[in-house]
mmCIF file of C-alpha atoms in Angstrom:
data_model
loop_
_atom_site.group_PDB
_atom_site.id
_atom_site.type_symbol
_atom_site.label_atom_id
_atom_site.label_comp_id
_atom_site.label_asym_id
_atom_site.label_seq_id
_atom_site.Cartn_x
_atom_site.Cartn_y
_atom_site.Cartn_z
ATOM 1 C CA UNK A 233 117.062 104.820 101.369
ATOM 2 C CA UNK A 234 115.343 105.537 98.078
ATOM 3 C CA UNK A 235 111.788 106.890 98.038
ATOM 4 C CA UNK A 236 109.993 103.968 96.638
ATOM 5 C CA UNK A 237 106.629 105.804 97.362
ATOM 6 C CA UNK A 238 107.553 107.866 94.169
ATOM 7 C CA UNK A 239 107.862 104.773 91.906
ATOM 8 C CA UNK A 240 104.456 103.502 93.241
ATOM 9 C CA UNK A 241 102.607 106.787 92.791
ATOM 10 C CA UNK A 242 103.972 107.081 89.086
ATOM 11 C CA UNK A 243 102.849 103.521 88.249
ATOM 12 C CA UNK A 244 99.299 103.973 89.731
ATOM 13 C CA UNK A 245 99.179 107.046 87.431
ATOM 14 C CA UNK A 246 100.385 105.036 84.607
ATOM 15 C CA UNK A 247 102.919 107.571 83.998
ATOM 16 C CA UNK A 248 105.538 105.117 81.985
ATOM 17 C CA UNK A 249 108.259 107.950 81.278
ATOM 18 C CA UNK A 250 108.476 108.717 84.985
ATOM 19 C CA UNK A 251 108.389 105.009 86.068
ATOM 20 C CA UNK A 252 111.335 104.101 83.874
ATOM 21 C CA UNK A 253 113.269 107.341 85.008
ATOM 22 C CA UNK A 254 112.800 106.713 88.713
ATOM 23 C CA UNK A 255 113.804 103.021 88.121
ATOM 24 C CA UNK A 256 117.057 104.020 86.488
ATOM 25 C CA UNK A 257 117.546 106.582 89.393
ATOM 26 C CA UNK A 258 117.122 103.777 91.955
ATOM 27 C CA UNK A 259 119.580 101.540 90.315
ATOM 28 C CA UNK A 260 122.121 104.472 89.799
ATOM 29 C CA UNK A 261 121.893 105.065 93.664
ATOM 30 C CA UNK A 262 122.885 101.406 94.169
ATOM 31 C CA UNK A 263 119.619 100.002 94.963
ATOM 32 C CA UNK A 264 119.260 96.221 94.263
ATOM 33 C CA UNK A 265 117.137 95.206 91.182
ATOM 34 C CA UNK A 266 115.197 92.936 93.236
ATOM 35 C CA UNK A 267 114.288 95.567 96.040
ATOM 36 C CA UNK A 268 113.316 98.157 93.233
ATOM 37 C CA UNK A 269 110.967 95.356 91.866
ATOM 38 C CA UNK A 270 109.508 94.463 95.071
ATOM 39 C CA UNK A 271 109.417 97.693 97.087
ATOM 40 C CA UNK A 272 108.560 99.753 93.817
ATOM 41 C CA UNK A 273 106.695 97.949 91.125
ATOM 42 C CA UNK A 274 105.191 94.964 92.728
ATOM 43 C CA UNK A 275 104.120 97.184 95.652
ATOM 44 C CA UNK A 276 102.561 99.568 93.085
ATOM 45 C CA UNK A 277 100.605 96.686 91.367
ATOM 46 C CA UNK A 278 99.290 95.374 94.600
ATOM 47 C CA UNK A 279 97.723 98.662 95.054
ATOM 48 C CA UNK A 280 96.269 98.748 91.436
ATOM 49 C CA UNK A 281 94.834 95.069 92.121
ATOM 50 C CA UNK A 282 93.158 96.461 95.326
ATOM 51 C CA UNK A 283 91.743 99.410 93.513
ATOM 52 C CA UNK A 284 90.289 97.150 90.578
ATOM 53 C CA UNK A 285 88.616 94.986 93.164
ATOM 54 C CA UNK A 286 87.121 98.203 94.658
ATOM 55 C CA UNK A 287 86.156 99.490 91.289
ATOM 56 C CA UNK A 288 88.419 102.451 91.749
ATOM 57 C CA UNK A 289 90.468 101.464 88.594
ATOM 58 C CA UNK A 290 88.833 99.964 85.697
ATOM 59 C CA UNK A 291 90.271 97.376 82.907
ATOM 60 C CA UNK A 292 91.974 99.880 80.646
ATOM 61 C CA UNK A 293 93.902 101.606 83.516
ATOM 62 C CA UNK A 294 94.846 98.401 85.146
ATOM 63 C CA UNK A 295 96.201 97.279 81.668
ATOM 64 C CA UNK A 296 97.997 100.579 81.218
ATOM 65 C CA UNK A 297 99.691 99.994 84.633
ATOM 66 C CA UNK A 298 100.648 96.597 83.944
ATOM 67 C CA UNK A 299 102.245 97.714 80.473
ATOM 68 C CA UNK A 300 104.209 100.447 82.436
ATOM 69 C CA UNK A 301 105.387 97.919 84.933
ATOM 70 C CA UNK A 302 106.219 95.602 81.916
ATOM 71 C CA UNK A 303 108.544 98.180 80.392
ATOM 72 C CA UNK A 304 110.106 98.817 83.738
ATOM 73 C CA UNK A 305 110.602 95.373 84.242
ATOM 74 C CA UNK A 306 112.496 95.170 81.188
ATOM 75 C CA UNK A 307 115.232 97.262 82.525
ATOM 76 C CA UNK A 308 115.424 95.173 85.627
ATOM 77 C CA UNK A 309 115.620 91.847 83.823
ATOM 78 C CA UNK A 310 119.337 91.678 82.813
ATOM 79 C CA UNK A 311 120.037 92.801 86.721
ATOM 80 C CA UNK A 312 117.578 90.330 88.543
ATOM 81 C CA UNK A 313 119.762 87.253 87.710
ATOM 82 C CA UNK A 314 122.450 88.901 89.724
ATOM 83 C CA UNK A 315 120.575 88.909 93.073
ATOM 84 C CA UNK A 316 118.263 86.384 94.604
ATOM 85 C CA UNK A 317 115.016 87.570 93.194
ATOM 86 C CA UNK A 318 114.242 84.202 91.229
ATOM 87 C CA UNK A 319 110.371 84.057 90.628
ATOM 88 C CA UNK A 320 108.513 82.909 93.505
ATOM 89 C CA UNK A 321 106.627 80.007 91.523
ATOM 90 C CA UNK A 322 105.647 78.851 88.126
ATOM 91 C CA UNK A 323 101.976 79.362 86.893
ATOM 92 C CA UNK A 324 100.455 78.049 83.754
ATOM 93 C CA UNK A 325 97.500 80.046 82.619
ATOM 94 C CA UNK A 326 95.106 79.338 79.651
ATOM 95 C CA UNK A 327 91.576 79.281 78.381
ATOM 96 C CA UNK A 328 89.989 75.975 78.075
ATOM 97 C CA UNK A 329 89.299 74.148 74.734
ATOM 98 C CA UNK A 330 86.349 75.319 72.706
ATOM 99 C CA UNK A 331 86.821 79.029 74.201
ATOM 100 C CA UNK A 332 88.316 81.725 72.470
ATOM 101 C CA UNK A 333 88.164 84.769 74.911
ATOM 102 C CA UNK A 334 91.273 85.965 76.284
ATOM 103 C CA UNK A 335 91.311 89.694 77.533
ATOM 104 C CA UNK A 336 90.436 88.614 81.102
ATOM 105 C CA UNK A 337 92.870 85.859 81.063
ATOM 106 C CA UNK A 338 95.710 87.902 79.574
ATOM 107 C CA UNK A 339 95.051 90.639 82.365
ATOM 108 C CA UNK A 340 95.396 87.904 85.059
ATOM 109 C CA UNK A 341 98.520 86.843 83.412
ATOM 110 C CA UNK A 342 99.831 90.308 83.394
ATOM 111 C CA UNK A 343 98.911 90.823 87.125
ATOM 112 C CA UNK A 344 100.558 87.679 88.108
ATOM 113 C CA UNK A 345 103.829 88.645 86.359
ATOM 114 C CA UNK A 346 103.625 91.941 88.089
ATOM 115 C CA UNK A 347 103.619 89.858 91.433
ATOM 116 C CA UNK A 348 106.893 88.440 90.413
ATOM 117 C CA UNK A 349 105.850 85.032 89.321
ATOM 118 C CA UNK A 350 107.075 82.858 86.193
ATOM 119 C CA UNK A 351 103.746 82.851 84.130
ATOM 120 C CA UNK A 352 103.392 80.787 81.025
ATOM 121 C CA UNK A 353 100.352 81.875 79.154
ATOM 122 C CA UNK A 354 99.229 79.214 76.844
ATOM 123 C CA UNK A 355 96.710 81.444 74.982
ATOM 124 C CA UNK A 356 93.138 80.164 74.067
ATOM 125 C CA UNK A 357 91.324 76.810 73.071
ATOM 126 C CA UNK A 358 93.679 74.669 75.174
ATOM 127 C CA UNK A 359 93.024 70.917 75.324
ATOM 128 C CA UNK A 360 93.109 69.084 78.874
ATOM 129 C CA UNK A 361 96.226 67.146 77.483
ATOM 130 C CA UNK A 362 97.936 70.169 76.562
ATOM 131 C CA UNK A 363 97.603 71.586 80.303
ATOM 132 C CA UNK A 364 98.950 68.086 81.512
ATOM 133 C CA UNK A 365 102.070 68.256 79.094
ATOM 134 C CA UNK A 366 102.683 71.797 80.280
ATOM 135 C CA UNK A 367 102.720 71.000 83.843
ATOM 136 C CA UNK A 368 105.106 68.191 83.077
ATOM 137 C CA UNK A 369 107.226 70.362 80.993
ATOM 138 C CA UNK A 370 107.493 73.438 83.241
ATOM 139 C CA UNK A 371 107.199 71.588 86.693
ATOM 140 C CA UNK A 372 104.352 74.176 87.289
ATOM 141 C CA UNK A 373 103.191 74.892 90.870
ATOM 142 C CA UNK A 374 100.000 76.348 89.763
ATOM 143 C CA UNK A 375 97.453 76.145 86.858
ATOM 144 C CA UNK A 376 94.854 79.050 86.097
ATOM 145 C CA UNK A 377 91.856 77.978 83.835
ATOM 146 C CA UNK A 378 89.484 80.515 82.276
ATOM 147 C CA UNK A 379 86.114 79.964 80.562
ATOM 148 C CA UNK A 380 83.988 82.893 79.312
ATOM 149 C CA UNK A 381 81.097 80.736 78.069
ATOM 150 C CA UNK A 382 78.827 78.517 80.003
ATOM 151 C CA UNK A 383 79.025 75.674 77.187
ATOM 152 C CA UNK A 384 82.783 75.604 77.899
ATOM 153 C CA UNK A 385 82.670 75.522 81.547
ATOM 154 C CA UNK A 386 82.490 71.654 81.607
ATOM 155 C CA UNK A 387 85.908 71.649 79.966
ATOM 156 C CA UNK A 388 87.436 72.954 83.363
ATOM 157 C CA UNK A 389 86.168 69.582 84.946
ATOM 158 C CA UNK A 390 87.570 67.636 82.159
ATOM 159 C CA UNK A 391 90.904 69.483 82.414
ATOM 160 C CA UNK A 392 91.062 68.874 86.318
ATOM 161 C CA UNK A 393 90.140 65.260 85.638
ATOM 162 C CA UNK A 394 93.062 64.928 83.195
ATOM 163 C CA UNK A 395 95.438 66.350 85.663
ATOM 164 C CA UNK A 396 94.322 63.832 88.222
ATOM 165 C CA UNK A 397 94.491 60.790 85.774
ATOM 166 C CA UNK A 398 98.105 62.040 84.898
ATOM 167 C CA UNK A 399 98.870 61.612 88.536
ATOM 168 C CA UNK A 400 99.721 65.160 88.817
ATOM 169 C CA UNK A 401 96.780 66.646 90.970
ATOM 170 C CA UNK A 402 98.774 66.508 94.277
ATOM 171 C CA UNK A 403 101.540 68.530 92.797
ATOM 172 C CA UNK A 404 99.652 71.614 91.384
ATOM 173 C CA UNK A 405 97.066 73.973 92.774
ATOM 174 C CA UNK A 406 94.360 74.827 90.431
ATOM 175 C CA UNK A 407 92.310 78.222 90.206
ATOM 176 C CA UNK A 408 89.451 78.884 87.947
ATOM 177 C CA UNK A 409 87.677 82.024 86.792
ATOM 178 C CA UNK A 410 85.691 83.728 84.111
ATOM 179 C CA UNK A 411 82.493 85.654 83.576
ATOM 180 C CA UNK A 412 79.944 82.590 84.143
ATOM 181 C CA UNK A 413 82.130 80.665 86.772
ATOM 182 C CA UNK A 414 81.198 80.817 90.530
ATOM 183 C CA UNK A 415 82.648 79.618 93.841
ATOM 184 C CA UNK A 416 79.995 76.970 94.104
ATOM 185 C CA UNK A 417 80.976 75.461 90.577
ATOM 186 C CA UNK A 418 84.675 75.739 91.504
ATOM 187 C CA UNK A 419 83.948 73.660 94.438
ATOM 188 C CA UNK A 420 81.842 71.244 92.399
ATOM 189 C CA UNK A 421 84.728 70.391 89.969
ATOM 190 C CA UNK A 422 87.270 70.187 92.719
ATOM 191 C CA UNK A 423 89.211 73.401 91.893
ATOM 192 C CA UNK A 424 91.346 74.900 94.798
ATOM 193 C CA UNK A 425 90.407 78.255 94.151
ATOM 194 C CA UNK A 426 88.074 80.741 92.239
ATOM 195 C CA UNK A 427 88.585 84.496 91.537
ATOM 196 C CA UNK A 428 85.974 87.076 90.087
ATOM 197 C CA UNK A 429 88.478 89.419 88.761
ATOM 198 C CA UNK A 430 92.181 89.947 87.994
ATOM 199 C CA UNK A 431 92.983 91.879 91.092
ATOM 200 C CA UNK A 432 91.488 88.984 93.380
ATOM 201 C CA UNK A 433 93.002 86.333 91.046
ATOM 202 C CA UNK A 434 96.680 87.922 91.800
ATOM 203 C CA UNK A 435 95.964 88.148 95.362
ATOM 204 C CA UNK A 436 94.836 84.408 95.759
ATOM 205 C CA UNK A 437 97.531 83.055 93.546
ATOM 206 C CA UNK A 438 100.024 84.784 95.835
ATOM 207 C CA UNK A 439 98.408 83.332 98.873
ATOM 208 C CA UNK A 440 98.087 79.765 97.612
ATOM 209 C CA UNK A 441 101.640 79.719 96.620
#
């Protein structure tokens, strides 16, 4: 049995060269790509998420860890199709119309990808009808809306209303987040969930899927 703790430790330390070397070593020893992904990389990013929530790791380190994982996943990607490690769900994420902030949203997207989900990051300034079209096109299971301005928070409600009017509300879970957003606001606009930071967002999405 391969020592997956070594991959986890190297990932938490953001040592990209070491992580890649260990991933290749695991594959050389006959470990399935899906097992390497789940027991090494995803397990490591789960710890990174927890440390971020507890303020033991901060955004620059979390971004480095996510980038390190991304580089390792590139090695696994060609092999993942060979076993049954299909993505656990499809998530659409974007910053609502009128808002151009994307650092936090991109971090959440990276954390969700790190959790083995298929993530479609639409970017910023996304209109309600664009979200609706993407849900239909991608057959999404979940949608994550970000707003960093109090003035763009009402656009979250407009987006949820548009999803409902399109008859898609029962099909998707909706999570909201961003600096001014609160649990109370999420409840008011009819969202299924709210997360205060990227670590808790990834944990909540996995729980809700």
